[in-house]
Amino acid sequence: MMLTLKNIDKTFNGGTSAESSLYNDLNLEIEKGEFVTIIGSNGSGKSTLLNLICGQLKPDDGFIEFDKQNLLKIKGFQRFKRISRVYQDPLAGTSPSLTVIENLSLASGKGKLFTLRKLSTQDERKHFIELLKTLDMNLEDKLDVKVAQLSGGQRQALSLLMALMNNPDVLLLDEHTAALDPKSSEAIMALTDKMIKEKNITSVMVTHNLNHALEYGSRLLMFHEGKIIHDIKGEEKQRLNRDQLINMFMEYENSFVETL
């Protein structure tokens, strides 16, 4: 299975008569099982790419295919059966007013909350506890705690687990560690890498953290003004270091600000 974006054009209207062209004939192919990290300055088109893939935006021209299926002909909610996304805000992928077990119930596709029907069977509770144990975030003891009361790292770990519960074909990570403290950020990245490798899931991660971009993933893309200016994979990516990456970026930018 391959994710393909072909001849993509995208123009934004900023609320005035002036229009801003972001993508002009953008092309990208992502192989099954690839873990792609994406870096670039603000406004370079990183998150827009994820929005196009998951259906939150439509291209002005071009097409997007997955496994030879035209995603542009599939409604957004149907696309999310195959594509999951974890956002920068730890609360965005969960319902803060619901408990951990209620969130897991929704994510599992049961369609009913535990609070609206007879409490789940012990087997179901045990299943969720075993899933939560794999996160190593002490969430297995917080089944009946509301998500709003969890730490940022715990919330994001739960969001990641929920995104992968139904075995999607593609995982999109939109700066999903940016709002966390350094320790939680590193823990979530290690967990992310572990889960992606275990499931061999095709993944695309947008990040401003150069260390994460270098350490994780099998392929690195650098965006600038809606264009892919560097596409690095295999041994070339393994040999790449932080200074080289910054120099590559500086070729196109007068200054570089990194969020660690």
Short mmCIF file of C-alpha atoms in Angstrom, two decimals:
data_model
loop_
_atom_site.label_atom_id
_atom_site.label_comp_id
_atom_site.label_asym_id
_atom_site.label_seq_id
_atom_site.Cartn_x
_atom_site.Cartn_y
_atom_site.Cartn_z
CA MET A 1 0.00 0.00 0.00
CA MET A 2 1.25 3.45 -0.89
CA LEU A 3 0.09 6.96 0.00
CA THR A 4 0.36 9.21 -3.05
CA LEU A 5 -0.15 12.95 -3.47
CA LYS A 6 0.05 13.90 -7.14
CA ASN A 7 0.14 17.37 -8.75
CA ILE A 8 -1.33 19.05 -5.66
CA ASP A 9 -2.19 22.74 -5.87
CA LYS A 10 -3.49 24.67 -2.86
CA THR A 11 -4.22 28.38 -2.55
CA PHE A 12 -5.52 30.14 0.57
CA ASN A 13 -7.57 33.32 0.75
CA GLY A 14 -6.67 35.27 3.85
CA GLY A 15 -10.04 36.99 4.10
CA THR A 16 -9.14 39.66 1.54
CA SER A 17 -8.93 39.74 -2.21
CA ALA A 18 -5.29 38.70 -1.92
CA GLU A 19 -4.62 35.01 -2.32
CA SER A 20 -1.60 33.06 -1.21
CA SER A 21 -0.44 30.05 -3.16
CA LEU A 22 1.09 27.39 -0.91
CA TYR A 23 1.38 24.27 -3.06
CA ASN A 24 2.07 24.37 -6.76
CA ASP A 25 2.31 20.88 -8.28
CA LEU A 26 3.38 19.13 -5.07
CA ASN A 27 4.20 15.43 -5.46
CA LEU A 28 4.90 12.90 -2.72
CA GLU A 29 4.85 9.11 -2.42
CA ILE A 30 5.04 7.36 0.96
CA GLU A 31 5.62 3.61 1.03
CA LYS A 32 3.82 1.21 3.36
CA GLY A 33 5.55 1.06 6.74
CA GLU A 34 7.58 4.25 6.26
CA PHE A 35 7.92 6.57 9.25
CA VAL A 36 8.32 10.03 7.73
CA THR A 37 9.34 13.04 9.82
CA ILE A 38 8.67 16.54 8.45
CA ILE A 39 10.39 19.77 9.47
CA GLY A 40 10.26 23.32 8.13
CA SER A 41 9.52 26.90 9.09
CA ASN A 42 6.07 28.10 10.10
CA GLY A 43 3.78 28.37 7.09
CA SER A 44 5.90 26.07 4.94
CA GLY A 45 3.04 23.61 4.42
CA LYS A 46 3.70 20.92 7.03
CA SER A 47 0.34 20.78 8.82
CA THR A 48 -1.50 21.57 5.58
CA LEU A 49 -0.14 18.31 4.22
CA LEU A 50 -1.70 16.40 7.12
CA ASN A 51 -4.99 18.29 6.69
CA LEU A 52 -5.11 17.25 3.04
CA ILE A 53 -4.38 13.61 3.80
CA CYS A 54 -7.05 13.29 6.49
CA GLY A 55 -9.65 15.30 4.55
CA GLN A 56 -9.87 18.47 6.63
CA LEU A 57 -8.79 20.38 3.54
CA LYS A 58 -9.30 19.72 -0.16
CA PRO A 59 -6.69 20.51 -2.81
CA ASP A 60 -7.57 22.94 -5.57
CA ASP A 61 -6.12 20.50 -8.05
CA GLY A 62 -4.43 17.10 -8.09
CA PHE A 63 -5.36 13.86 -6.35
CA ILE A 64 -4.58 11.86 -3.23
CA GLU A 65 -4.57 8.08 -3.31
CA PHE A 66 -4.06 5.38 -0.73
CA ASP A 67 -3.74 1.78 -1.83
CA LYS A 68 -4.93 2.93 -5.30
CA GLN A 69 -8.12 4.34 -3.76
CA ASN A 70 -8.97 8.00 -4.45
CA LEU A 71 -9.25 9.57 -0.99
CA LEU A 72 -10.86 12.71 -2.41
CA LYS A 73 -13.98 10.68 -3.16
CA ILE A 74 -14.23 9.43 0.42
CA LYS A 75 -15.96 11.52 3.09
CA GLY A 76 -13.85 12.68 6.01
CA PHE A 77 -15.48 10.49 8.64
CA GLN A 78 -15.02 7.44 6.40
CA ARG A 79 -11.39 8.37 5.79
CA PHE A 80 -10.75 8.32 9.53
CA LYS A 81 -11.48 4.61 9.58
CA ARG A 82 -8.15 4.17 7.80
CA ILE A 83 -6.30 7.28 8.97
CA SER A 84 -5.76 8.36 12.60
CA ARG A 85 -4.32 11.62 13.83
CA VAL A 86 -2.76 12.81 17.09
CA TYR A 87 -2.75 16.58 17.60
CA GLN A 88 -0.45 19.01 19.41
CA ASP A 89 -3.07 19.70 22.10
CA PRO A 90 -3.13 16.70 24.48
CA LEU A 91 -6.90 17.20 24.94
CA ALA A 92 -7.74 17.31 21.24
CA GLY A 93 -7.77 13.54 20.76
CA THR A 94 -9.86 12.79 23.84
CA SER A 95 -13.02 13.92 25.62
CA PRO A 96 -11.75 15.69 28.78
CA SER A 97 -15.09 15.47 30.61
CA LEU A 98 -15.24 11.69 30.21
CA THR A 99 -13.26 9.10 32.12
CA VAL A 100 -10.39 7.08 30.73
CA ILE A 101 -12.55 3.99 30.31
CA GLU A 102 -15.30 6.00 28.60
CA ASN A 103 -12.78 7.42 26.13
CA LEU A 104 -11.45 3.94 25.41
CA SER A 105 -14.99 2.68 24.89
CA LEU A 106 -15.63 5.36 22.27
CA ALA A 107 -12.32 4.68 20.53
CA SER A 108 -12.96 0.96 20.41
CA GLY A 109 -15.94 1.58 18.12
CA LYS A 110 -18.56 0.18 20.44
CA GLY A 111 -20.69 3.26 19.89
CA LYS A 112 -22.00 3.33 23.45
CA LEU A 113 -20.56 4.80 26.61
CA PHE A 114 -20.18 2.61 29.67
CA THR A 115 -22.10 5.24 31.62
CA LEU A 116 -25.11 4.83 29.31
CA ARG A 117 -25.40 1.07 29.61
CA LYS A 118 -24.59 -1.68 32.06
CA LEU A 119 -20.96 -1.52 33.16
CA SER A 120 -18.62 -3.41 30.86
CA THR A 121 -17.74 -6.98 31.55
CA GLN A 122 -14.68 -7.78 33.57
CA ASP A 123 -13.07 -9.15 30.41
CA GLU A 124 -13.46 -5.77 28.71
CA ARG A 125 -12.04 -3.94 31.69
CA LYS A 126 -9.12 -6.34 31.84
CA HIS A 127 -8.48 -5.79 28.13
CA PHE A 128 -8.32 -2.01 28.59
CA ILE A 129 -6.08 -2.39 31.64
CA GLU A 130 -3.64 -4.51 29.64
CA LEU A 131 -3.61 -1.92 26.85
CA LEU A 132 -2.93 0.89 29.31
CA LYS A 133 -0.10 -1.05 30.93
CA THR A 134 1.77 -1.02 27.61
CA LEU A 135 1.96 2.79 27.88
CA ASP A 136 3.91 2.62 31.14
CA MET A 137 2.19 5.81 32.33
CA ASN A 138 0.34 4.36 35.35
CA LEU A 139 -2.97 4.81 33.55
CA GLU A 140 -4.16 1.28 34.31
CA ASP A 141 -5.09 2.52 37.79
CA LYS A 142 -7.04 5.51 36.47
CA LEU A 143 -9.85 3.88 34.46
CA ASP A 144 -12.52 5.91 36.26
CA VAL A 145 -10.61 9.19 36.36
CA LYS A 146 -11.70 12.00 34.04
CA VAL A 147 -9.17 12.74 31.30
CA ALA A 148 -9.09 16.42 32.27
CA GLN A 149 -7.44 15.38 35.55
CA LEU A 150 -4.54 13.56 33.86
CA SER A 151 -1.12 15.06 33.21
CA GLY A 152 -0.25 16.27 29.72
CA GLY A 153 1.96 13.25 29.09
CA GLN A 154 -0.74 10.84 30.25
CA ARG A 155 -3.34 12.53 28.04
CA GLN A 156 -1.11 12.35 24.99
CA ALA A 157 -0.25 8.72 25.67
CA LEU A 158 -3.97 7.97 25.89
CA SER A 159 -4.58 9.88 22.65
CA LEU A 160 -1.89 7.81 20.94
CA LEU A 161 -3.37 4.55 22.21
CA MET A 162 -6.87 5.57 21.09
CA ALA A 163 -5.58 6.56 17.65
CA LEU A 164 -4.15 3.07 17.16
CA MET A 165 -6.85 0.94 18.79
CA ASN A 166 -8.63 0.12 15.54
CA ASN A 167 -5.42 -0.54 13.60
CA PRO A 168 -5.54 2.32 11.07
CA ASP A 169 -3.45 2.13 7.92
CA VAL A 170 -1.91 5.58 8.42
CA LEU A 171 -0.96 7.52 11.55
CA LEU A 172 -0.56 11.32 11.38
CA LEU A 173 1.33 13.04 14.21
CA ASP A 174 0.92 16.82 14.24
CA GLU A 175 3.64 18.17 16.60
CA HIS A 176 2.19 15.81 19.20
CA THR A 177 4.98 16.45 21.75
CA ALA A 178 5.23 20.25 21.36
CA ALA A 179 2.94 21.09 24.30
CA LEU A 180 4.67 18.74 26.73
CA ASP A 181 7.52 19.31 29.16
CA PRO A 182 10.90 17.89 28.02
CA LYS A 183 10.67 14.71 30.10
CA SER A 184 7.14 13.90 28.95
CA SER A 185 8.08 14.79 25.38
CA GLU A 186 10.89 12.24 25.34
CA ALA A 187 8.69 9.59 26.95
CA ILE A 188 5.92 10.10 24.38
CA MET A 189 8.39 9.98 21.48
CA ALA A 190 9.87 6.71 22.74
CA LEU A 191 6.36 5.31 23.14
CA THR A 192 5.38 6.53 19.68
CA ASP A 193 8.38 4.89 18.08
CA LYS A 194 7.74 1.62 19.91
CA MET A 195 4.08 1.44 18.87
CA ILE A 196 4.80 2.37 15.24
CA LYS A 197 7.45 -0.34 14.98
CA GLU A 198 5.27 -2.96 16.66
CA LYS A 199 2.36 -2.29 14.30
CA ASN A 200 4.51 -1.47 11.24
CA ILE A 201 2.14 1.40 10.54
CA THR A 202 2.74 4.03 7.88
CA SER A 203 3.35 7.25 9.83
CA VAL A 204 3.88 10.94 9.08
CA MET A 205 5.12 13.19 11.89
CA VAL A 206 5.39 16.97 11.78
CA THR A 207 7.85 18.31 14.33
CA HIS A 208 9.90 21.41 15.20
CA ASN A 209 12.28 19.32 17.29
CA LEU A 210 15.40 18.61 15.24
CA ASN A 211 16.58 15.93 17.63
CA HIS A 212 13.34 14.00 17.16
CA ALA A 213 13.49 14.47 13.40
CA LEU A 214 17.00 13.00 13.35
CA GLU A 215 16.53 10.22 15.89
CA TYR A 216 13.18 8.88 14.75
CA GLY A 217 11.75 7.78 11.45
CA SER A 218 13.09 6.17 8.31
CA ARG A 219 12.75 9.27 6.14
CA LEU A 220 13.02 13.03 6.64
CA LEU A 221 11.36 15.73 4.55
CA MET A 222 12.20 19.43 4.79
CA PHE A 223 9.50 21.86 3.62
CA HIS A 224 10.03 25.46 2.55
CA GLU A 225 7.31 27.71 1.08
CA GLY A 226 5.18 24.78 0.05
CA LYS A 227 7.99 22.80 -1.55
CA ILE A 228 9.89 19.71 -0.46
CA ILE A 229 13.46 20.97 -0.59
CA HIS A 230 15.11 17.90 0.94
CA ASP A 231 14.05 14.24 0.99
CA ILE A 232 16.49 12.13 3.02
CA LYS A 233 16.20 8.42 3.77
CA GLY A 234 18.15 5.24 4.43
CA GLU A 235 21.86 5.48 5.21
CA GLU A 236 21.92 9.16 4.27
CA LYS A 237 19.46 9.92 7.07
CA GLN A 238 21.35 7.73 9.53
CA ARG A 239 24.56 9.66 8.86
CA LEU A 240 22.88 13.07 9.07
CA ASN A 241 23.69 15.12 12.17
CA ARG A 242 22.20 18.21 13.76
CA ASP A 243 24.73 20.70 12.38
CA GLN A 244 24.29 19.40 8.84
CA LEU A 245 20.52 19.63 9.16
CA ILE A 246 20.68 23.22 10.42
CA ASN A 247 23.03 24.17 7.55
CA MET A 248 20.59 22.66 5.06
CA PHE A 249 17.81 24.72 6.56
CA MET A 250 19.91 27.90 6.63
CA GLU A 251 20.34 27.68 2.88
CA TYR A 252 16.72 28.79 2.62
CA GLU A 253 16.21 30.76 5.83
CA ASN A 254 18.09 33.73 7.28
CA SER A 255 17.38 32.53 10.78
CA PHE A 256 16.30 29.34 12.45
CA VAL A 257 14.40 28.94 15.69
CA GLU A 258 14.06 25.45 17.09
CA THR A 259 11.68 24.28 19.78
CA LEU A 260 13.45 21.69 21.91
#
